[in-house]
Coordinates of C-alpha atoms in Angstrom, one line a residue:
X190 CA 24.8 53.3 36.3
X191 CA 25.6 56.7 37.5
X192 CA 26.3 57.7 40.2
X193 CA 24.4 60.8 42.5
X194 CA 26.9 63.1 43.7
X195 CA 26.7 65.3 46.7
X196 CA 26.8 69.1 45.9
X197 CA 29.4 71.1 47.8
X198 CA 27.5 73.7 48.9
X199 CA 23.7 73.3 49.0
X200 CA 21.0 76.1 48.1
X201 CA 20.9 77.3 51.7
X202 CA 24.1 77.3 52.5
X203 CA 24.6 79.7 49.2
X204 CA 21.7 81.3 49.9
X205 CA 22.8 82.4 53.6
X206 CA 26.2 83.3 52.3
X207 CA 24.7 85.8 49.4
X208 CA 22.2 87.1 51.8
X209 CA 24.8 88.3 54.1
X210 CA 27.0 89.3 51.4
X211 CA 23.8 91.4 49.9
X212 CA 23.0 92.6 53.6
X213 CA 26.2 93.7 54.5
X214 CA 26.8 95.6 51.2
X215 CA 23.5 97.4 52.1
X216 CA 24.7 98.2 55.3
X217 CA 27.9 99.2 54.7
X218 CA 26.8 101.4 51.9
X219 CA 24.4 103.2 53.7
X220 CA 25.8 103.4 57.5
X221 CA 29.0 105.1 54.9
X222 CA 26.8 107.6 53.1
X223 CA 24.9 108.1 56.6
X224 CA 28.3 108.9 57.9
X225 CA 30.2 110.9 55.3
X226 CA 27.2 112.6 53.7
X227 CA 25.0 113.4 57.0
X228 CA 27.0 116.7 57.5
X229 CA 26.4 118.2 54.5
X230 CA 22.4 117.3 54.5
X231 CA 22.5 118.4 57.8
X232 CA 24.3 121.9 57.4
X233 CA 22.1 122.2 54.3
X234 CA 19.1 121.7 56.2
X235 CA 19.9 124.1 59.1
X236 CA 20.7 126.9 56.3
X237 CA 17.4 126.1 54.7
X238 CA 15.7 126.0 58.1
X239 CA 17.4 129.9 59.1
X240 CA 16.8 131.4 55.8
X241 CA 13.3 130.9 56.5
X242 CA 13.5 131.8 59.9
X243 CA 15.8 135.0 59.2
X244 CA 13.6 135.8 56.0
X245 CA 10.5 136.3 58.8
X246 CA 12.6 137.6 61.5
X247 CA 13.8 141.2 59.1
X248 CA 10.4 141.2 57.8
X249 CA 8.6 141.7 61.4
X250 CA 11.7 144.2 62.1
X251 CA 10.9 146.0 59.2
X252 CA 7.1 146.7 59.9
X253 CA 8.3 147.6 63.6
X254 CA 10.6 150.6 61.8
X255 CA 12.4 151.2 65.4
X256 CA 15.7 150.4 66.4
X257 CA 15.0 149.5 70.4
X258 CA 12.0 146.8 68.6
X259 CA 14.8 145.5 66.2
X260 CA 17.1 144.5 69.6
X261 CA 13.8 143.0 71.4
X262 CA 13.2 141.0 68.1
X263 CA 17.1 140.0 67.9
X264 CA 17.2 139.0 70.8
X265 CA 14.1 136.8 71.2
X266 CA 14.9 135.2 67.7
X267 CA 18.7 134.0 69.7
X268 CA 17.0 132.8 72.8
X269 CA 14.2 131.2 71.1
X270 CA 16.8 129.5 68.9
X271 CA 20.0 128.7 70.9
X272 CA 22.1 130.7 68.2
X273 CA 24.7 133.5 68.3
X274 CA 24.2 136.6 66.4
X275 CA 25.9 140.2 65.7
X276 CA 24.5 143.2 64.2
X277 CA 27.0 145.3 62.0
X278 CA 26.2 149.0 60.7
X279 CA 27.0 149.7 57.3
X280 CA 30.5 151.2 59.0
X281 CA 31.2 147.7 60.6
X282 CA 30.3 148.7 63.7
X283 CA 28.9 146.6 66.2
X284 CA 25.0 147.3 67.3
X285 CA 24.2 144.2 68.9
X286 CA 26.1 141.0 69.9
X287 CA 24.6 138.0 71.4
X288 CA 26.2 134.4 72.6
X289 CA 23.7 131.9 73.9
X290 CA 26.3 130.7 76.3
X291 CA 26.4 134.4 78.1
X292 CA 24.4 136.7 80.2
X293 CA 22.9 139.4 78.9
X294 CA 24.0 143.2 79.2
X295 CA 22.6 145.8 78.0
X296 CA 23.2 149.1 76.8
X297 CA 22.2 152.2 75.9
X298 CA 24.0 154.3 72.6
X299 CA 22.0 157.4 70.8
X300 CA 25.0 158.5 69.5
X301 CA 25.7 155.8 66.7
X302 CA 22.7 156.4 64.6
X303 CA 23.6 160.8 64.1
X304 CA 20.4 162.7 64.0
X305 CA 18.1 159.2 63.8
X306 CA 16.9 158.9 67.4
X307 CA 18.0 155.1 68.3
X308 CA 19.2 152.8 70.7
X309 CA 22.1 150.4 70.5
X310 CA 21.7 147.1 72.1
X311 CA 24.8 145.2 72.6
X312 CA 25.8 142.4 74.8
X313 CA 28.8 141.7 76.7
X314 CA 30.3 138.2 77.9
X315 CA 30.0 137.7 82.0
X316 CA 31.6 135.1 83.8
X317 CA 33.8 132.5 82.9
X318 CA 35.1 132.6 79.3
X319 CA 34.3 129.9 77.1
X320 CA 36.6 128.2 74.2
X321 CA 34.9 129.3 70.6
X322 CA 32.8 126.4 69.3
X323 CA 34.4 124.7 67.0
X324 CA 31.8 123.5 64.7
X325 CA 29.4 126.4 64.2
X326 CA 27.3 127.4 61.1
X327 CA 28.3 131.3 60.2
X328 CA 25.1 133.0 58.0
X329 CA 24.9 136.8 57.0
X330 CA 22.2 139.2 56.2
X331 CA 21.7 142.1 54.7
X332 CA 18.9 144.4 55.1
X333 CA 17.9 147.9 55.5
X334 CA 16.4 149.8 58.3
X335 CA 15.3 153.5 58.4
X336 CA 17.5 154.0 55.7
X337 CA 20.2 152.7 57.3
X338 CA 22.2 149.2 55.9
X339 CA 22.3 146.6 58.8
X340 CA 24.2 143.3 58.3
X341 CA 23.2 140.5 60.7
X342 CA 25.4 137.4 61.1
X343 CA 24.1 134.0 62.6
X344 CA 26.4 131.8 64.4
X345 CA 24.3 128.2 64.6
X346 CA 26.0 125.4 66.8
X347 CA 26.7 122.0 65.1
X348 CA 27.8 120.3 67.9
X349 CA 24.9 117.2 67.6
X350 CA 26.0 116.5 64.4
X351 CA 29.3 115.1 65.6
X352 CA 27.7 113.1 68.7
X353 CA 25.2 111.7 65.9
X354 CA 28.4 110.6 64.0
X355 CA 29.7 109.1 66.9
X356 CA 26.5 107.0 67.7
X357 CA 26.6 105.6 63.9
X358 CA 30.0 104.3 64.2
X359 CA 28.9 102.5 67.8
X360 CA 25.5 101.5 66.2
X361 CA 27.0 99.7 63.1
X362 CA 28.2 96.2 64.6
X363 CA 25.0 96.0 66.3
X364 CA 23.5 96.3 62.8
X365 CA 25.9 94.1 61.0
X366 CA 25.0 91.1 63.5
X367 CA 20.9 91.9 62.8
X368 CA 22.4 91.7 59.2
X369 CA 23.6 88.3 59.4
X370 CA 20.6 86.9 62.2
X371 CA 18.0 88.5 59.0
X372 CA 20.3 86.9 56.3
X373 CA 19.9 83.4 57.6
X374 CA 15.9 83.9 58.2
X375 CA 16.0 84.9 54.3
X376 CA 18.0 82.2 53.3
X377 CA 15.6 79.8 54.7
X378 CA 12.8 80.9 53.0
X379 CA 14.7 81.2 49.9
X380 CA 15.7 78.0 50.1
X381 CA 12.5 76.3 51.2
X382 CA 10.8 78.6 48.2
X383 CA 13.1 77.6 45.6
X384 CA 15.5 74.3 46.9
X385 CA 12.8 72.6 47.6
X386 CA 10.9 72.1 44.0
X387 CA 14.0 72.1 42.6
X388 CA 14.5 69.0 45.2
X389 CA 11.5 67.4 43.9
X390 CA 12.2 67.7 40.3
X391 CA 15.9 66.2 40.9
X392 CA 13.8 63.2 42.6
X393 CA 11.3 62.6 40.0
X394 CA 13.5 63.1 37.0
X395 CA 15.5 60.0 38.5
X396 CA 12.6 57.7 38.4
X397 CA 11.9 59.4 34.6
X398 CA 15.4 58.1 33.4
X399 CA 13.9 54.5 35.4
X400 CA 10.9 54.6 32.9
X401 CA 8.9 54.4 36.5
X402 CA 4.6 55.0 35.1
X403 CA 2.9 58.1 36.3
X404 CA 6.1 59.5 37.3
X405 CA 5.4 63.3 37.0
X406 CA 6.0 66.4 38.6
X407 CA 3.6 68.0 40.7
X408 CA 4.5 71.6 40.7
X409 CA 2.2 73.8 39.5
X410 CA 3.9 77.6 40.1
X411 CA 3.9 80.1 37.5
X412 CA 7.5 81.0 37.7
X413 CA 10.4 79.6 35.7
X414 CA 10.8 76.6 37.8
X415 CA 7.2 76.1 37.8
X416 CA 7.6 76.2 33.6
X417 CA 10.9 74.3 33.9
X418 CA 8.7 71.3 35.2
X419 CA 6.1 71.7 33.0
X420 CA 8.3 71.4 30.2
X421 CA 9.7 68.3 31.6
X422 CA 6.4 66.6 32.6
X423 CA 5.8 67.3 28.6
X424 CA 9.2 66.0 27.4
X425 CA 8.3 62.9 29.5
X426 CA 5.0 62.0 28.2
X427 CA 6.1 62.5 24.7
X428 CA 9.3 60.4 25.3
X429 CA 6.8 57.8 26.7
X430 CA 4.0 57.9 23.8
X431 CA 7.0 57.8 21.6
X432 CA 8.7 54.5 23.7
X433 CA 5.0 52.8 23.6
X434 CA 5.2 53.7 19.6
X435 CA 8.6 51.9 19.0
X436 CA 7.9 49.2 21.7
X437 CA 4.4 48.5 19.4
X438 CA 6.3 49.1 15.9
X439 CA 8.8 46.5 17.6
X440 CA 6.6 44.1 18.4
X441 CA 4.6 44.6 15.0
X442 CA 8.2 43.7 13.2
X443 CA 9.3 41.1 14.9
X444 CA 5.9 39.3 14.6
X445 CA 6.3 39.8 11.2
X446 CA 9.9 38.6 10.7
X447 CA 9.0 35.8 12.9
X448 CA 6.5 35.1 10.5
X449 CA 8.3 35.1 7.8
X450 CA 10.8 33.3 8.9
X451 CA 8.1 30.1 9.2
X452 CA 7.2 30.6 5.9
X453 CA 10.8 30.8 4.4
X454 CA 11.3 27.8 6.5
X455 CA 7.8 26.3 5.3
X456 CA 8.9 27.2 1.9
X457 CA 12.9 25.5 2.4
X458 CA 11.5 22.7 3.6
X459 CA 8.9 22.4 0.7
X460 CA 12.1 23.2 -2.0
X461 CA 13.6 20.1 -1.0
X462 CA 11.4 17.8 -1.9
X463 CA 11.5 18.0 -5.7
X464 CA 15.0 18.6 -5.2
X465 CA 14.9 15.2 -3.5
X466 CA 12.8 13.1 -5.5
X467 CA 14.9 15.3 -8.6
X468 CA 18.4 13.6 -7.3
X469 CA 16.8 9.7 -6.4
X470 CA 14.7 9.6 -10.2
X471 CA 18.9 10.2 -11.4
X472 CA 20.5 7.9 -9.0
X473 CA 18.4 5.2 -10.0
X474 CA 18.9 5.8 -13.2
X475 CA 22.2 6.4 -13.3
X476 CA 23.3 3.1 -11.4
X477 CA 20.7 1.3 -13.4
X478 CA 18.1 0.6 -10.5
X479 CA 14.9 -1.0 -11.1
X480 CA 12.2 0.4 -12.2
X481 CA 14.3 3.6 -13.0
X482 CA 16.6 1.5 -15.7
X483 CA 13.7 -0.1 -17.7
X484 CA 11.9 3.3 -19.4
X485 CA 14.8 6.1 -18.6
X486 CA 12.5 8.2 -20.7
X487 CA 9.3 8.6 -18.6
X488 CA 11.5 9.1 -15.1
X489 CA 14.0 11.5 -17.2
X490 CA 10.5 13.3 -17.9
X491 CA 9.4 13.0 -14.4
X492 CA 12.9 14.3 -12.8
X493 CA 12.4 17.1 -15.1
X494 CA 8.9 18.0 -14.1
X495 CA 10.7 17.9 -10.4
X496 CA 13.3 20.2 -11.3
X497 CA 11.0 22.9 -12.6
X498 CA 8.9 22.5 -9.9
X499 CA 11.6 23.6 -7.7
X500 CA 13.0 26.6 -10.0
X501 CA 9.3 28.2 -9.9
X502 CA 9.5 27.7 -6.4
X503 CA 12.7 29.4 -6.1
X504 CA 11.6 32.5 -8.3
X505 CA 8.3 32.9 -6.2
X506 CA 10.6 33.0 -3.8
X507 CA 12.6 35.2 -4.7
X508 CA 9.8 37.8 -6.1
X509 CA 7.9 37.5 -2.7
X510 CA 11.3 38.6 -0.9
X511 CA 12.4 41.5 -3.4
X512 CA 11.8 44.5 -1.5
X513 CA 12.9 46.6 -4.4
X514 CA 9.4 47.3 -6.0
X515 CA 8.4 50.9 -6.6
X516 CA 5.9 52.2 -4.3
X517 CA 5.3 54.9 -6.2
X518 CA 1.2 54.9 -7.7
X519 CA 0.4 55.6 -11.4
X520 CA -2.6 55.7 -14.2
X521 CA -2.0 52.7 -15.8
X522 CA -3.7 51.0 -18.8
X523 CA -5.7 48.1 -17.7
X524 CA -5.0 45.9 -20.9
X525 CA -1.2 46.6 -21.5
X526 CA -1.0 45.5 -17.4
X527 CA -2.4 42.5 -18.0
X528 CA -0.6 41.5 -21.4
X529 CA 3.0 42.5 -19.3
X530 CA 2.0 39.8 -16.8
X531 CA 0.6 37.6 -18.6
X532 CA 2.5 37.6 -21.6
X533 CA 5.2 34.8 -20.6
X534 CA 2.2 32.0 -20.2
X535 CA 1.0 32.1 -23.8
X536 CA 3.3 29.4 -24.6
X537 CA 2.3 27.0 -21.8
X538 CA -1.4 28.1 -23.0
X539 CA -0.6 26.7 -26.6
X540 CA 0.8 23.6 -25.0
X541 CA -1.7 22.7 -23.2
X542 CA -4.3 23.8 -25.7
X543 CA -6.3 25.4 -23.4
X544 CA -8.8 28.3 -24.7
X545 CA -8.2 31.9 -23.3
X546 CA -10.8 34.6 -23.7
X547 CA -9.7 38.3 -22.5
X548 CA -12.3 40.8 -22.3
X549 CA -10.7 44.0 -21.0
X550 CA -11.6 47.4 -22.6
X551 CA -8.3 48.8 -23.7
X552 CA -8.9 52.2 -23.1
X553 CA -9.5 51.6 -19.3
X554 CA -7.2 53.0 -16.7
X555 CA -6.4 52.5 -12.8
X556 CA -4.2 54.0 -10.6
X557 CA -2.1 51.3 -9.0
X558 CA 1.8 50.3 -8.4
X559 CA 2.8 49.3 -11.6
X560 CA 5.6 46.9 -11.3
X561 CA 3.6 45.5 -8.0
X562 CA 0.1 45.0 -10.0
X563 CA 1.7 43.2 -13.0
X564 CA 3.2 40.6 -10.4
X565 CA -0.6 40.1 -9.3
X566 CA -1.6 39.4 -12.8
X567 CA 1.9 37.0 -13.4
X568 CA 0.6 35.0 -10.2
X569 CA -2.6 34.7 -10.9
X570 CA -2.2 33.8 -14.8
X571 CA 0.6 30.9 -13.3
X572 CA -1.9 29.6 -10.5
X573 CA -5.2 29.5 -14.0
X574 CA -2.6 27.5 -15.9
X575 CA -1.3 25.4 -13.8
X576 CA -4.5 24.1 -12.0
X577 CA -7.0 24.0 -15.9
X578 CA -6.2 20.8 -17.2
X579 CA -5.6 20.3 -21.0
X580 CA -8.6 21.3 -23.2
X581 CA -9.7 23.5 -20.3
X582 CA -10.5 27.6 -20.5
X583 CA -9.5 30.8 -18.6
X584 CA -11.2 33.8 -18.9
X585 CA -10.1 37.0 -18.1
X586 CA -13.2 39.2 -17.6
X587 CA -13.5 43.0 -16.4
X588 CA -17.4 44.0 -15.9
X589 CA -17.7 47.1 -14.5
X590 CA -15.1 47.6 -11.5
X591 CA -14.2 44.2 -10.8
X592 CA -11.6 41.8 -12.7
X593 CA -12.3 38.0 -12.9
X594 CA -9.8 35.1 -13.6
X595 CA -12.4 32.4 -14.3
X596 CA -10.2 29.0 -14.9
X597 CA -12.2 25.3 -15.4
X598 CA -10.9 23.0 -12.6
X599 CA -12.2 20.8 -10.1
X600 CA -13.6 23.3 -7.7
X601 CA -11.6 23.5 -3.8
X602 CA -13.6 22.6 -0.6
X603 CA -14.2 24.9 1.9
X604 CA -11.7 23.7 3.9
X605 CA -8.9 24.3 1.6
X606 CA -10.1 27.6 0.6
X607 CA -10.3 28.7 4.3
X608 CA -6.3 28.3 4.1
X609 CA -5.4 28.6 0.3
X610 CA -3.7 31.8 1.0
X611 CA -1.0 30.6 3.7
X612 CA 2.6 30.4 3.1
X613 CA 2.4 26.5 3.9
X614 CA -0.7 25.1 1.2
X615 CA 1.0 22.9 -0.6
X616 CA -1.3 23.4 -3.7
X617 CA -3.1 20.4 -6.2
X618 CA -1.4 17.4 -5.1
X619 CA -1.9 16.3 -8.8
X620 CA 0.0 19.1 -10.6
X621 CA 3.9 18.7 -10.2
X622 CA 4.2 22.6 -11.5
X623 CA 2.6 24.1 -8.7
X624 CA 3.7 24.9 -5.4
X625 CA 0.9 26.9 -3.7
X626 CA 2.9 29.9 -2.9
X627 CA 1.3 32.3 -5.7
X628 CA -1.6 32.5 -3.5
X629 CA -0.1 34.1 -0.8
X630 CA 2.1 36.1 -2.4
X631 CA -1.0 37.5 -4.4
X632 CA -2.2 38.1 -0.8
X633 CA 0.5 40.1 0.1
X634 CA 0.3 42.0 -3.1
X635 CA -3.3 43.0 -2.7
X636 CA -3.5 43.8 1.2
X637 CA -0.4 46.2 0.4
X638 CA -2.2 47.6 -2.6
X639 CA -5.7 48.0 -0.9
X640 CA -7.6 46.1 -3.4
X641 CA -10.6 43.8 -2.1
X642 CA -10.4 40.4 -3.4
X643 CA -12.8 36.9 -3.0
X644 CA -11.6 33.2 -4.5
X645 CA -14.5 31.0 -5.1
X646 CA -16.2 28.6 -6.9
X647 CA -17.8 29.5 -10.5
X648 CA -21.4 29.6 -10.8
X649 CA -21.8 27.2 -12.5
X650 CA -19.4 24.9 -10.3
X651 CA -16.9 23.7 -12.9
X652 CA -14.2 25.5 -11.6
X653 CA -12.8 28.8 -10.0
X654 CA -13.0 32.5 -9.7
X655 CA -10.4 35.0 -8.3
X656 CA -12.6 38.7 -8.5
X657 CA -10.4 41.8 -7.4
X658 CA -12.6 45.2 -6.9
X659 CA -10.5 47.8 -8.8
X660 CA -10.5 52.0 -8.5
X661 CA -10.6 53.4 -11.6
X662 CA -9.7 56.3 -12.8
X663 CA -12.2 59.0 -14.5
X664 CA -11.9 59.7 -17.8

């Protein structure tokens, strides 16, 4: 018997395990791109975002046209937006300048702008100096203002981007431990989703290899483990409807062997006898025994009789347990089927002077096994001959679909005709050349053919009929 053994590692245990593998992966992946790709995004945002910002802020500074309302809006546009800015002239020269880290200063300049009448606001640091910002985002602008070139540079501070980078890096063990907590929730599920039919099929499939009845599986999901036990309920009812066919095919054959084996015993049994009586006639002659001695010549006839008793046995015997007959069906001519079987017993016929009338159109045909039919009509033309008595008459008649044997004899009982056709009748106790046997083996023939048969008396109750319905064929 084989044994069950225990997996290793069961489905939840691998199922936890590739969860946190998968979760991890995820996390690592994205807390990295988070982390490495965040500043780029980020500056790209903020240049998106001042583009915009600048794009409006020179278009309101152009419809003003006047240098003291280009300062005002300069200036608002740094305050409002925590950034640094400086105005250049075409000559490089500093108009404005604003840090939103420093107080504000202003003052007042007509002379850079020549004839144009203008005012130069420009900033200057108060206080305690600060350290330049490290991580700042430098834009420029160029535009054009009374006919004059301005460029406008943007200083925007980054500094948040490198505490956000900061919190990431503190954030990730946190969400590498939610990870792993999530991971073993999903492998549960998992496992309950999928180990668990997967359990029940393993269970049921053992009692299918026990031949256990009604042992199916009751899992009716559409998935492939749903369609895996589909198949296998299938593969099980076939392999039982296929065991129930052998089992009955089994039984059918033994029966039958058993059977046979009675009659080849029936029929061994029955062979010994002439062989017995065969061997005592010559013993008594042989040692000059009385009666035996007195007239050698009638029990040298009688051993004889004995001894050919026994060899027809012994070739029913042997046709009845050939198994080498052709099963293949043919049109064959009625009239030459009969004269092939029958053929051997004109002799005994002559001898026994006994008149045979044959009336079978010889242009009819049936489809039959050949070599099987003519052993019908050998059997049947031994059992007329041996049971007519000297003087007697067979006829062989074919009227319409049916063909009679009609023999003269003394006609059976119904009680020997309800068991003429077992292996065991021992036939007419009054003729020494007939064991019995052809009967059943024209029986055997018959039922294997599919031909309908009756034995009973004539009409007119001086003897018997054997009538076999035949299928013809059409002309």
């Amino acid at each position: 018997m084989k044994t069950t053994q225990k997996p290793k590692m069961n489905i939840f245990w691998k199922s936890c395990l590739a969860a946190i593998i998968l979760l991890l992966t995820i996390t690592v992946i994205s807390y990295g791109l988070l982390y490495f790709l965040l500043p780029h995004y980020y500056e790209k945002y903020k240049t998106g975002q001042f583009d915009t910002l600048t794009e409006s802020l020179i278009s309101d500074i152009k419809e003003s046209g006047s240098d003291k309302m280009e300062g005002e809006l300069l200036l608002d546009f740094a305050k409002a937006n925590n950034v640094s800015i400086m105005l250049y002239d075409s000559y490089e020269n500093v108009l404005l300048s604003y840090s939103y880290e420093s107080a504000l200063t202003v003052e007042e300049d007509t002379s850079f702008m020549g004839d144009v009448d203008s005012t130069e606001l420009s900033i200057e640091q108060v206080g305690e100096e600060t350290s330049e910002i490290s991580n700042v985002l430098d834009l420029s602008y160029d535009y054009t203002l009374q006919g004059e070139t301005r460029n406008l540079k943007v200083s925007v501070p980054m500094q948040p981007l490198s505490e956000a980078k900061i919190v990431i890096v503190h954030i990730f063990p946190i969400a590498a431990v939610i990870c792993i907590l999530f991971s073993f929730v999903l492998a549960f599920i998992f496992s309950w989703q999928f180990a668990r039919p997967i359990q029940k099929i393993r269970d049921k499939t053992r009692g299918m290899a026990q031949l256990e009845p009604d042992c199916f599986i009751d899992i009716h999901s559409r998935d492939e483990v749903g369609l895996l036990a589909e198949d296998i309920n299938f593969l099980y009812n076939e392999l039982n409807s296929t065991i129930s066919t052998l089992k009955h095919e089994l039984d059918h054959i033994l029966a039958a062997e058993n059977r046979q084996l009675d009659e080849f015993r029936t029929l061994s049994h029955e062979l010994k006898t002439p062989l017995a009586a065969a061997n005592a006639l010559l013993d008594g002659i042989l040692y000059e025994v009385s009666p035996y001695c007195d007239d050698q010549q009638k029990y040298l006839t009688e051993c004889k009789e004995q001894l050919e008793k026994s060899i027809q046995l012994t070739k029913e015997l042997l046709d009845f347990s050939r198994n080498s007959m052709s099963k293949k069906t043919e049109d064959c001519n009625l009239y030459e089927l009969f004269k092939e079987g029958a053929l051997g017993y004109f002799p005994l016929i002559r001898a026994k002077h006994i008149a045979l009338s044959v009336t079978i159109p010889k242009e009819m045909t049936i489809n039959t096994r050949r070599e099987m039919f003519v052993r019908v009509i050998s059997n049947l033309m031994s059992n007329a001959v041996n049971y007519t008595p000297e003087s007697g008459s067979i006829d062989i008649i074919c009227s319409g679909n049916e063909l009679i044997f009609r023999n003269t004899c003394t006609p059976l009982s119904e009680a020997e005709l309800s068991h003429i056709f077992s292996a065991d009748y021992t036939g007419n106790p009054k003729s020494s050349a007939s064991s019995g046997f052809g009967l059943y083996i024209i029986n055997q023939f018959l039922n294997i053919l599919r031909i309908r048969y009756r034995f009973e008396s004539t009409p007119e109750g001086d003897g018997m009929q054997f009538v076999m319905s035949l299928r013809k064929v059409d002309s």
